[in-house]
Amino acid sequence: TTTVRVRTTMQSRSGVMIIRVALVAVCCCCCWSGVGARECVGRFTLYTAADVNTVAACTSIEGDLEILTGATLPQLQTVLGDLTIYAYDLTTMMVVDLPVLSSVEGNFNMYLSYNFTQARLPKLAFVGAEVRLDFNEMDNATVNIDISALEVVGSELSVEGADEGWSASSSYVLTLQSLVKVETITLEYLGDVALPALTTVSLLYFYRCGDITLSALTTAGSLDFEIVGSLSLPMLESVDTIEVYEASGAQLDFPSLVDIYADAFLGGFSVVNTNATTLNLPKLQYADSLYIEGNTNLVAFNAPALQFVMTEKTQNYGHSAGSSTSYISSAFDEARADLMIYGNLVLSSVNLGSLQSVYGHLQVDSTLLPDLNCVHSLRHVYELEISANSMLKSLAGLETLLNVYEDMYINDNPVLSDISALNPQLEVVHNAYFMRDSQLCCSAITKFNEENTVQGMVYYENCNQSC
């Protein structure tokens, strides 16, 4: 038995009244003035209906509130500590209704189970610290949670749905129309997700979700989409990192994205194993690495404004003809930035027409490209690899290439017969390899060795000796 002190301020001749009552497992101090205005102080744990009645008239709680049973608190507006809702009693169905609660100064945690029916917090706008909603033990289709007014989260927003039997079409749809401020977001095992008012975020991670709508997002740190539906980011302009893995949408469009730069070595843009048929980056000018790999339906990749693939560490190193080879090579060794187009087996259209420099590994591998006119402005690259392109007949498009600061690989292109586009002024700092290009005349490789500066060796095998 806990003695509870409740102080009541009333407009009467009796002045201040001190009342002592006895409760089980609840400790509180409630203060109110006038009619219906109560400020309750302490830590409140609600196990039973009797416990709920002790705080039913509170308008604010200065402390933590734990709700472990069905509860309706019609006057509660503010919790100055943490709010926790937990499905404790699995023998009864549970409904929690906080119709006027607008702010939680601490953490807001909700751990739900299969006996949970509904949580209504329709006016909750502010959470000072972390929001964590975990209904992994529920049937996703039965989740009924209203936090639609949420505007500000002080640190992290984390929502985890049920992983067993997950499918995007039958899982909880999360829409936060008013959310404008949050540091990090982690969303897992959900249906469609819409955050239409969010403009900036430090870290955002989606795993097994439906269609994603981020219609106002303009700047971000890290964006990670893994096993999701379609993506809509029409306003995104600048980001450190984007990773898209196994997205099912037919198009990947980033119409406003201008640069992808990270402060460390973790930046870049990755699109891997998606169902996309087109990837469009029409305004992208600078990128800290791009990896376009294993997208079996990808037909077209367009980044016509992309000029440089580089990290922040290398952007101040010269990319003009006046920069010394050793100077630029040391920059590449310090912070590489790669452009990898690999394993996109039906890719037949690429537009990288403004690309001048890749301060790392440029790989074009396993495509249907007939030539390399897609990179017709390329001048400098750290390492070049053109391999296993079944339709590649010519290296046309490499006429402007002046420097390869490491090795150059032209390998396993079965119908390649013309390498005359390689500029006689091209300098390869290490070695050049022409391996298993069965239609390429050995004499053409010999001519390249005589006309170009290769500081290392020129290696070739299985070329065409009959021409």
PDB file of N, CA, C and O in Angstrom, residues 339-393:
ATOM      1  N   LEU A 339      32.501   4.649 -60.541  1.00  0.00           N
ATOM      2  CA  LEU A 339      31.285   4.578 -61.352  1.00  0.00           C
ATOM      3  C   LEU A 339      31.233   3.168 -61.927  1.00  0.00           C
ATOM      4  O   LEU A 339      31.991   2.821 -62.831  1.00  0.00           O
ATOM      5  N   MET A 340      30.334   2.348 -61.382  1.00  0.00           N
ATOM      6  CA  MET A 340      30.271   0.933 -61.737  1.00  0.00           C
ATOM      7  C   MET A 340      28.918   0.643 -62.372  1.00  0.00           C
ATOM      8  O   MET A 340      27.869   0.767 -61.719  1.00  0.00           O
ATOM      9  N   ILE A 341      28.934   0.249 -63.630  1.00  0.00           N
ATOM     10  CA  ILE A 341      27.734  -0.184 -64.346  1.00  0.00           C
ATOM     11  C   ILE A 341      27.970  -1.649 -64.681  1.00  0.00           C
ATOM     12  O   ILE A 341      28.722  -1.985 -65.601  1.00  0.00           O
ATOM     13  N   TYR A 342      27.322  -2.521 -63.908  1.00  0.00           N
ATOM     14  CA  TYR A 342      27.715  -3.930 -63.941  1.00  0.00           C
ATOM     15  C   TYR A 342      26.493  -4.845 -63.841  1.00  0.00           C
ATOM     16  O   TYR A 342      25.614  -4.645 -63.010  1.00  0.00           O
ATOM     17  N   GLY A 343      26.440  -5.851 -64.709  1.00  0.00           N
ATOM     18  CA  GLY A 343      25.433  -6.896 -64.579  1.00  0.00           C
ATOM     19  C   GLY A 343      24.010  -6.470 -64.900  1.00  0.00           C
ATOM     20  O   GLY A 343      23.063  -7.111 -64.464  1.00  0.00           O
ATOM     21  N   ASN A 344      23.841  -5.398 -65.658  1.00  0.00           N
ATOM     22  CA  ASN A 344      22.517  -4.968 -66.113  1.00  0.00           C
ATOM     23  C   ASN A 344      22.342  -5.513 -67.528  1.00  0.00           C
ATOM     24  O   ASN A 344      22.663  -4.853 -68.518  1.00  0.00           O
ATOM     25  N   LEU A 345      21.834  -6.719 -67.640  1.00  0.00           N
ATOM     26  CA  LEU A 345      22.011  -7.527 -68.840  1.00  0.00           C
ATOM     27  C   LEU A 345      21.247  -7.028 -70.055  1.00  0.00           C
ATOM     28  O   LEU A 345      21.562  -7.435 -71.184  1.00  0.00           O
ATOM     29  N   VAL A 346      20.222  -6.181 -69.868  1.00  0.00           N
ATOM     30  CA  VAL A 346      19.480  -5.660 -71.029  1.00  0.00           C
ATOM     31  C   VAL A 346      19.669  -4.154 -71.169  1.00  0.00           C
ATOM     32  O   VAL A 346      18.946  -3.508 -71.923  1.00  0.00           O
ATOM     33  N   LEU A 347      20.652  -3.603 -70.502  1.00  0.00           N
ATOM     34  CA  LEU A 347      20.909  -2.160 -70.583  1.00  0.00           C
ATOM     35  C   LEU A 347      21.467  -1.815 -71.962  1.00  0.00           C
ATOM     36  O   LEU A 347      22.556  -2.250 -72.326  1.00  0.00           O
ATOM     37  N   SER A 348      20.706  -1.022 -72.710  1.00  0.00           N
ATOM     38  CA  SER A 348      21.110  -0.686 -74.086  1.00  0.00           C
ATOM     39  C   SER A 348      21.224   0.806 -74.324  1.00  0.00           C
ATOM     40  O   SER A 348      21.669   1.222 -75.391  1.00  0.00           O
ATOM     41  N   SER A 349      20.825   1.626 -73.343  1.00  0.00           N
ATOM     42  CA  SER A 349      20.882   3.080 -73.514  1.00  0.00           C
ATOM     43  C   SER A 349      21.440   3.714 -72.249  1.00  0.00           C
ATOM     44  O   SER A 349      20.867   3.575 -71.168  1.00  0.00           O
ATOM     45  N   VAL A 350      22.559   4.408 -72.390  1.00  0.00           N
ATOM     46  CA  VAL A 350      23.192   5.133 -71.288  1.00  0.00           C
ATOM     47  C   VAL A 350      23.537   6.523 -71.782  1.00  0.00           C
ATOM     48  O   VAL A 350      24.085   6.680 -72.881  1.00  0.00           O
ATOM     49  N   ASN A 351      23.225   7.532 -70.967  1.00  0.00           N
ATOM     50  CA  ASN A 351      23.563   8.915 -71.314  1.00  0.00           C
ATOM     51  C   ASN A 351      24.353   9.525 -70.168  1.00  0.00           C
ATOM     52  O   ASN A 351      23.806   9.890 -69.140  1.00  0.00           O
ATOM     53  N   LEU A 352      25.671   9.611 -70.380  1.00  0.00           N
ATOM     54  CA  LEU A 352      26.579  10.292 -69.457  1.00  0.00           C
ATOM     55  C   LEU A 352      27.380  11.304 -70.259  1.00  0.00           C
ATOM     56  O   LEU A 352      28.602  11.414 -70.131  1.00  0.00           O
ATOM     57  N   GLY A 353      26.674  12.071 -71.079  1.00  0.00           N
ATOM     58  CA  GLY A 353      27.310  12.892 -72.088  1.00  0.00           C
ATOM     59  C   GLY A 353      28.176  14.019 -71.569  1.00  0.00           C
ATOM     60  O   GLY A 353      29.033  14.531 -72.305  1.00  0.00           O
ATOM     61  N   SER A 354      28.006  14.442 -70.303  1.00  0.00           N
ATOM     62  CA  SER A 354      28.821  15.536 -69.755  1.00  0.00           C
ATOM     63  C   SER A 354      29.963  15.040 -68.875  1.00  0.00           C
ATOM     64  O   SER A 354      30.746  15.854 -68.363  1.00  0.00           O
ATOM     65  N   LEU A 355      30.092  13.736 -68.714  1.00  0.00           N
ATOM     66  CA  LEU A 355      31.064  13.186 -67.781  1.00  0.00           C
ATOM     67  C   LEU A 355      32.489  13.466 -68.252  1.00  0.00           C
ATOM     68  O   LEU A 355      32.870  13.091 -69.355  1.00  0.00           O
ATOM     69  N   GLN A 356      33.285  14.117 -67.369  1.00  0.00           N
ATOM     70  CA  GLN A 356      34.663  14.455 -67.690  1.00  0.00           C
ATOM     71  C   GLN A 356      35.685  13.617 -66.930  1.00  0.00           C
ATOM     72  O   GLN A 356      36.706  13.230 -67.496  1.00  0.00           O
ATOM     73  N   SER A 357      35.410  13.366 -65.645  1.00  0.00           N
ATOM     74  CA  SER A 357      36.403  12.676 -64.825  1.00  0.00           C
ATOM     75  C   SER A 357      35.735  11.713 -63.855  1.00  0.00           C
ATOM     76  O   SER A 357      34.702  12.037 -63.269  1.00  0.00           O
ATOM     77  N   VAL A 358      36.359  10.544 -63.711  1.00  0.00           N
ATOM     78  CA  VAL A 358      35.959   9.580 -62.695  1.00  0.00           C
ATOM     79  C   VAL A 358      37.189   9.344 -61.818  1.00  0.00           C
ATOM     80  O   VAL A 358      38.177   8.771 -62.283  1.00  0.00           O
ATOM     81  N   TYR A 359      37.129   9.802 -60.589  1.00  0.00           N
ATOM     82  CA  TYR A 359      38.270   9.716 -59.698  1.00  0.00           C
ATOM     83  C   TYR A 359      38.267   8.369 -58.973  1.00  0.00           C
ATOM     84  O   TYR A 359      38.339   8.287 -57.752  1.00  0.00           O
ATOM     85  N   GLY A 360      38.174   7.323 -59.753  1.00  0.00           N
ATOM     86  CA  GLY A 360      38.127   5.962 -59.239  1.00  0.00           C
ATOM     87  C   GLY A 360      37.993   4.997 -60.400  1.00  0.00           C
ATOM     88  O   GLY A 360      38.464   5.252 -61.511  1.00  0.00           O
ATOM     89  N   HIS A 361      37.303   3.900 -60.176  1.00  0.00           N
ATOM     90  CA  HIS A 361      37.158   2.820 -61.138  1.00  0.00           C
ATOM     91  C   HIS A 361      35.914   3.066 -61.990  1.00  0.00           C
ATOM     92  O   HIS A 361      34.808   3.131 -61.461  1.00  0.00           O
ATOM     93  N   LEU A 362      36.073   3.181 -63.290  1.00  0.00           N
ATOM     94  CA  LEU A 362      34.956   3.239 -64.232  1.00  0.00           C
ATOM     95  C   LEU A 362      34.810   1.865 -64.859  1.00  0.00           C
ATOM     96  O   LEU A 362      35.717   1.391 -65.551  1.00  0.00           O
ATOM     97  N   GLN A 363      33.673   1.220 -64.607  1.00  0.00           N
ATOM     98  CA  GLN A 363      33.431  -0.114 -65.134  1.00  0.00           C
ATOM     99  C   GLN A 363      32.142  -0.127 -65.936  1.00  0.00           C
ATOM    100  O   GLN A 363      31.097   0.299 -65.450  1.00  0.00           O
ATOM    101  N   VAL A 364      32.217  -0.618 -67.150  1.00  0.00           N
ATOM    102  CA  VAL A 364      31.041  -0.872 -67.980  1.00  0.00           C
ATOM    103  C   VAL A 364      31.102  -2.350 -68.324  1.00  0.00           C
ATOM    104  O   VAL A 364      31.933  -2.778 -69.130  1.00  0.00           O
ATOM    105  N   ASP A 365      30.207  -3.133 -67.736  1.00  0.00           N
ATOM    106  CA  ASP A 365      30.337  -4.587 -67.783  1.00  0.00           C
ATOM    107  C   ASP A 365      28.958  -5.216 -67.965  1.00  0.00           C
ATOM    108  O   ASP A 365      27.998  -4.854 -67.284  1.00  0.00           O
ATOM    109  N   SER A 366      28.872  -6.164 -68.879  1.00  0.00           N
ATOM    110  CA  SER A 366      27.656  -6.970 -69.080  1.00  0.00           C
ATOM    111  C   SER A 366      26.452  -6.115 -69.441  1.00  0.00           C
ATOM    112  O   SER A 366      25.406  -6.145 -68.791  1.00  0.00           O
ATOM    113  N   THR A 367      26.593  -5.338 -70.507  1.00  0.00           N
ATOM    114  CA  THR A 367      25.498  -4.532 -71.044  1.00  0.00           C
ATOM    115  C   THR A 367      25.267  -4.924 -72.504  1.00  0.00           C
ATOM    116  O   THR A 367      25.971  -5.762 -73.066  1.00  0.00           O
ATOM    117  N   LEU A 368      24.269  -4.244 -73.121  1.00  0.00           N
ATOM    118  CA  LEU A 368      24.014  -4.412 -74.557  1.00  0.00           C
ATOM    119  C   LEU A 368      24.455  -3.190 -75.354  1.00  0.00           C
ATOM    120  O   LEU A 368      24.011  -2.996 -76.489  1.00  0.00           O
ATOM    121  N   LEU A 369      25.334  -2.373 -74.802  1.00  0.00           N
ATOM    122  CA  LEU A 369      25.788  -1.167 -75.499  1.00  0.00           C
ATOM    123  C   LEU A 369      26.603  -1.543 -76.733  1.00  0.00           C
ATOM    124  O   LEU A 369      27.523  -2.371 -76.655  1.00  0.00           O
ATOM    125  N   PRO A 370      26.339  -0.893 -77.881  1.00  0.00           N
ATOM    126  CA  PRO A 370      27.129  -1.184 -79.083  1.00  0.00           C
ATOM    127  C   PRO A 370      28.434  -0.409 -79.147  1.00  0.00           C
ATOM    128  O   PRO A 370      29.349  -0.769 -79.900  1.00  0.00           O
ATOM    129  N   ASP A 371      28.528   0.698 -78.393  1.00  0.00           N
ATOM    130  CA  ASP A 371      29.727   1.526 -78.366  1.00  0.00           C
ATOM    131  C   ASP A 371      29.744   2.293 -77.047  1.00  0.00           C
ATOM    132  O   ASP A 371      28.920   2.050 -76.159  1.00  0.00           O
ATOM    133  N   LEU A 372      30.668   3.254 -76.934  1.00  0.00           N
ATOM    134  CA  LEU A 372      30.803   4.024 -75.691  1.00  0.00           C
ATOM    135  C   LEU A 372      30.549   5.508 -75.915  1.00  0.00           C
ATOM    136  O   LEU A 372      31.120   6.360 -75.220  1.00  0.00           O
ATOM    137  N   ASN A 373      29.707   5.815 -76.881  1.00  0.00           N
ATOM    138  CA  ASN A 373      29.338   7.214 -77.099  1.00  0.00           C
ATOM    139  C   ASN A 373      28.630   7.827 -75.897  1.00  0.00           C
ATOM    140  O   ASN A 373      28.497   9.045 -75.810  1.00  0.00           O
ATOM    141  N   CYS A 374      28.185   7.006 -74.977  1.00  0.00           N
ATOM    142  CA  CYS A 374      27.537   7.500 -73.754  1.00  0.00           C
ATOM    143  C   CYS A 374      28.496   8.299 -72.878  1.00  0.00           C
ATOM    144  O   CYS A 374      28.061   9.064 -72.015  1.00  0.00           O
ATOM    145  N   VAL A 375      29.827   8.150 -73.063  1.00  0.00           N
ATOM    146  CA  VAL A 375      30.811   8.887 -72.263  1.00  0.00           C
ATOM    147  C   VAL A 375      31.733   9.695 -73.178  1.00  0.00           C
ATOM    148  O   VAL A 375      32.945   9.764 -72.949  1.00  0.00           O
ATOM    149  N   HIS A 376      31.167  10.339 -74.170  1.00  0.00           N
ATOM    150  CA  HIS A 376      31.980  10.967 -75.212  1.00  0.00           C
ATOM    151  C   HIS A 376      32.778  12.183 -74.740  1.00  0.00           C
ATOM    152  O   HIS A 376      33.610  12.702 -75.488  1.00  0.00           O
ATOM    153  N   SER A 377      32.551  12.668 -73.505  1.00  0.00           N
ATOM    154  CA  SER A 377      33.320  13.801 -72.982  1.00  0.00           C
ATOM    155  C   SER A 377      34.373  13.386 -71.970  1.00  0.00           C
ATOM    156  O   SER A 377      35.069  14.239 -71.401  1.00  0.00           O
ATOM    157  N   LEU A 378      34.535  12.111 -71.734  1.00  0.00           N
ATOM    158  CA  LEU A 378      35.435  11.617 -70.690  1.00  0.00           C
ATOM    159  C   LEU A 378      36.896  11.939 -71.020  1.00  0.00           C
ATOM    160  O   LEU A 378      37.369  11.671 -72.123  1.00  0.00           O
ATOM    161  N   ARG A 379      37.612  12.513 -70.011  1.00  0.00           N
ATOM    162  CA  ARG A 379      39.016  12.891 -70.195  1.00  0.00           C
ATOM    163  C   ARG A 379      39.949  12.156 -69.232  1.00  0.00           C
ATOM    164  O   ARG A 379      41.067  11.803 -69.601  1.00  0.00           O
ATOM    165  N   HIS A 380      39.516  11.957 -68.001  1.00  0.00           N
ATOM    166  CA  HIS A 380      40.394  11.385 -66.986  1.00  0.00           C
ATOM    167  C   HIS A 380      39.658  10.308 -66.202  1.00  0.00           C
ATOM    168  O   HIS A 380      38.501  10.491 -65.808  1.00  0.00           O
ATOM    169  N   VAL A 381      40.346   9.215 -65.926  1.00  0.00           N
ATOM    170  CA  VAL A 381      39.785   8.147 -65.111  1.00  0.00           C
ATOM    171  C   VAL A 381      40.930   7.458 -64.375  1.00  0.00           C
ATOM    172  O   VAL A 381      42.067   7.382 -64.895  1.00  0.00           O
ATOM    173  N   TYR A 382      40.665   7.014 -63.172  1.00  0.00           N
ATOM    174  CA  TYR A 382      41.709   6.343 -62.396  1.00  0.00           C
ATOM    175  C   TYR A 382      41.965   4.951 -62.943  1.00  0.00           C
ATOM    176  O   TYR A 382      43.100   4.573 -63.213  1.00  0.00           O
ATOM    177  N   GLU A 383      40.903   4.175 -63.114  1.00  0.00           N
ATOM    178  CA  GLU A 383      41.031   2.821 -63.639  1.00  0.00           C
ATOM    179  C   GLU A 383      39.848   2.559 -64.553  1.00  0.00           C
ATOM    180  O   GLU A 383      38.715   2.894 -64.212  1.00  0.00           O
ATOM    181  N   LEU A 384      40.099   1.956 -65.698  1.00  0.00           N
ATOM    182  CA  LEU A 384      39.055   1.754 -66.704  1.00  0.00           C
ATOM    183  C   LEU A 384      38.888   0.267 -66.981  1.00  0.00           C
ATOM    184  O   LEU A 384      39.854  -0.453 -67.233  1.00  0.00           O
ATOM    185  N   GLU A 385      37.621  -0.177 -66.947  1.00  0.00           N
ATOM    186  CA  GLU A 385      37.328  -1.578 -67.261  1.00  0.00           C
ATOM    187  C   GLU A 385      36.105  -1.645 -68.158  1.00  0.00           C
ATOM    188  O   GLU A 385      35.012  -1.234 -67.769  1.00  0.00           O
ATOM    189  N   ILE A 386      36.283  -2.177 -69.354  1.00  0.00           N
ATOM    190  CA  ILE A 386      35.194  -2.394 -70.319  1.00  0.00           C
ATOM    191  C   ILE A 386      35.183  -3.890 -70.607  1.00  0.00           C
ATOM    192  O   ILE A 386      36.057  -4.407 -71.311  1.00  0.00           O
ATOM    193  N   SER A 387      34.196  -4.601 -70.040  1.00  0.00           N
ATOM    194  CA  SER A 387      34.258  -6.061 -70.080  1.00  0.00           C
ATOM    195  C   SER A 387      32.890  -6.688 -70.296  1.00  0.00           C
ATOM    196  O   SER A 387      31.866  -6.163 -69.843  1.00  0.00           O
ATOM    197  N   ALA A 388      32.901  -7.830 -71.015  1.00  0.00           N
ATOM    198  CA  ALA A 388      31.742  -8.729 -71.120  1.00  0.00           C
ATOM    199  C   ALA A 388      30.507  -8.044 -71.667  1.00  0.00           C
ATOM    200  O   ALA A 388      29.383  -8.342 -71.248  1.00  0.00           O
ATOM    201  N   ASN A 389      30.687  -7.115 -72.591  1.00  0.00           N
ATOM    202  CA  ASN A 389      29.563  -6.448 -73.245  1.00  0.00           C
ATOM    203  C   ASN A 389      29.296  -7.157 -74.573  1.00  0.00           C
ATOM    204  O   ASN A 389      30.069  -7.036 -75.527  1.00  0.00           O
ATOM    205  N   SER A 390      28.211  -7.906 -74.626  1.00  0.00           N
ATOM    206  CA  SER A 390      27.988  -8.844 -75.722  1.00  0.00           C
ATOM    207  C   SER A 390      27.746  -8.175 -77.062  1.00  0.00           C
ATOM    208  O   SER A 390      27.939  -8.802 -78.102  1.00  0.00           O
ATOM    209  N   MET A 391      27.321  -6.888 -77.087  1.00  0.00           N
ATOM    210  CA  MET A 391      27.032  -6.194 -78.337  1.00  0.00           C
ATOM    211  C   MET A 391      28.047  -5.113 -78.668  1.00  0.00           C
ATOM    212  O   MET A 391      27.909  -4.417 -79.674  1.00  0.00           O
ATOM    213  N   LEU A 392      29.073  -4.962 -77.866  1.00  0.00           N
ATOM    214  CA  LEU A 392      30.037  -3.877 -78.058  1.00  0.00           C
ATOM    215  C   LEU A 392      30.937  -4.169 -79.258  1.00  0.00           C
ATOM    216  O   LEU A 392      31.717  -5.112 -79.237  1.00  0.00           O
ATOM    217  N   LYS A 393      30.828  -3.335 -80.290  1.00  0.00           N
ATOM    218  CA  LYS A 393      31.636  -3.504 -81.493  1.00  0.00           C
ATOM    219  C   LYS A 393      32.793  -2.534 -81.575  1.00  0.00           C
ATOM    220  O   LYS A 393      33.800  -2.803 -82.232  1.00  0.00           O
TER     221      LYS A 393
END
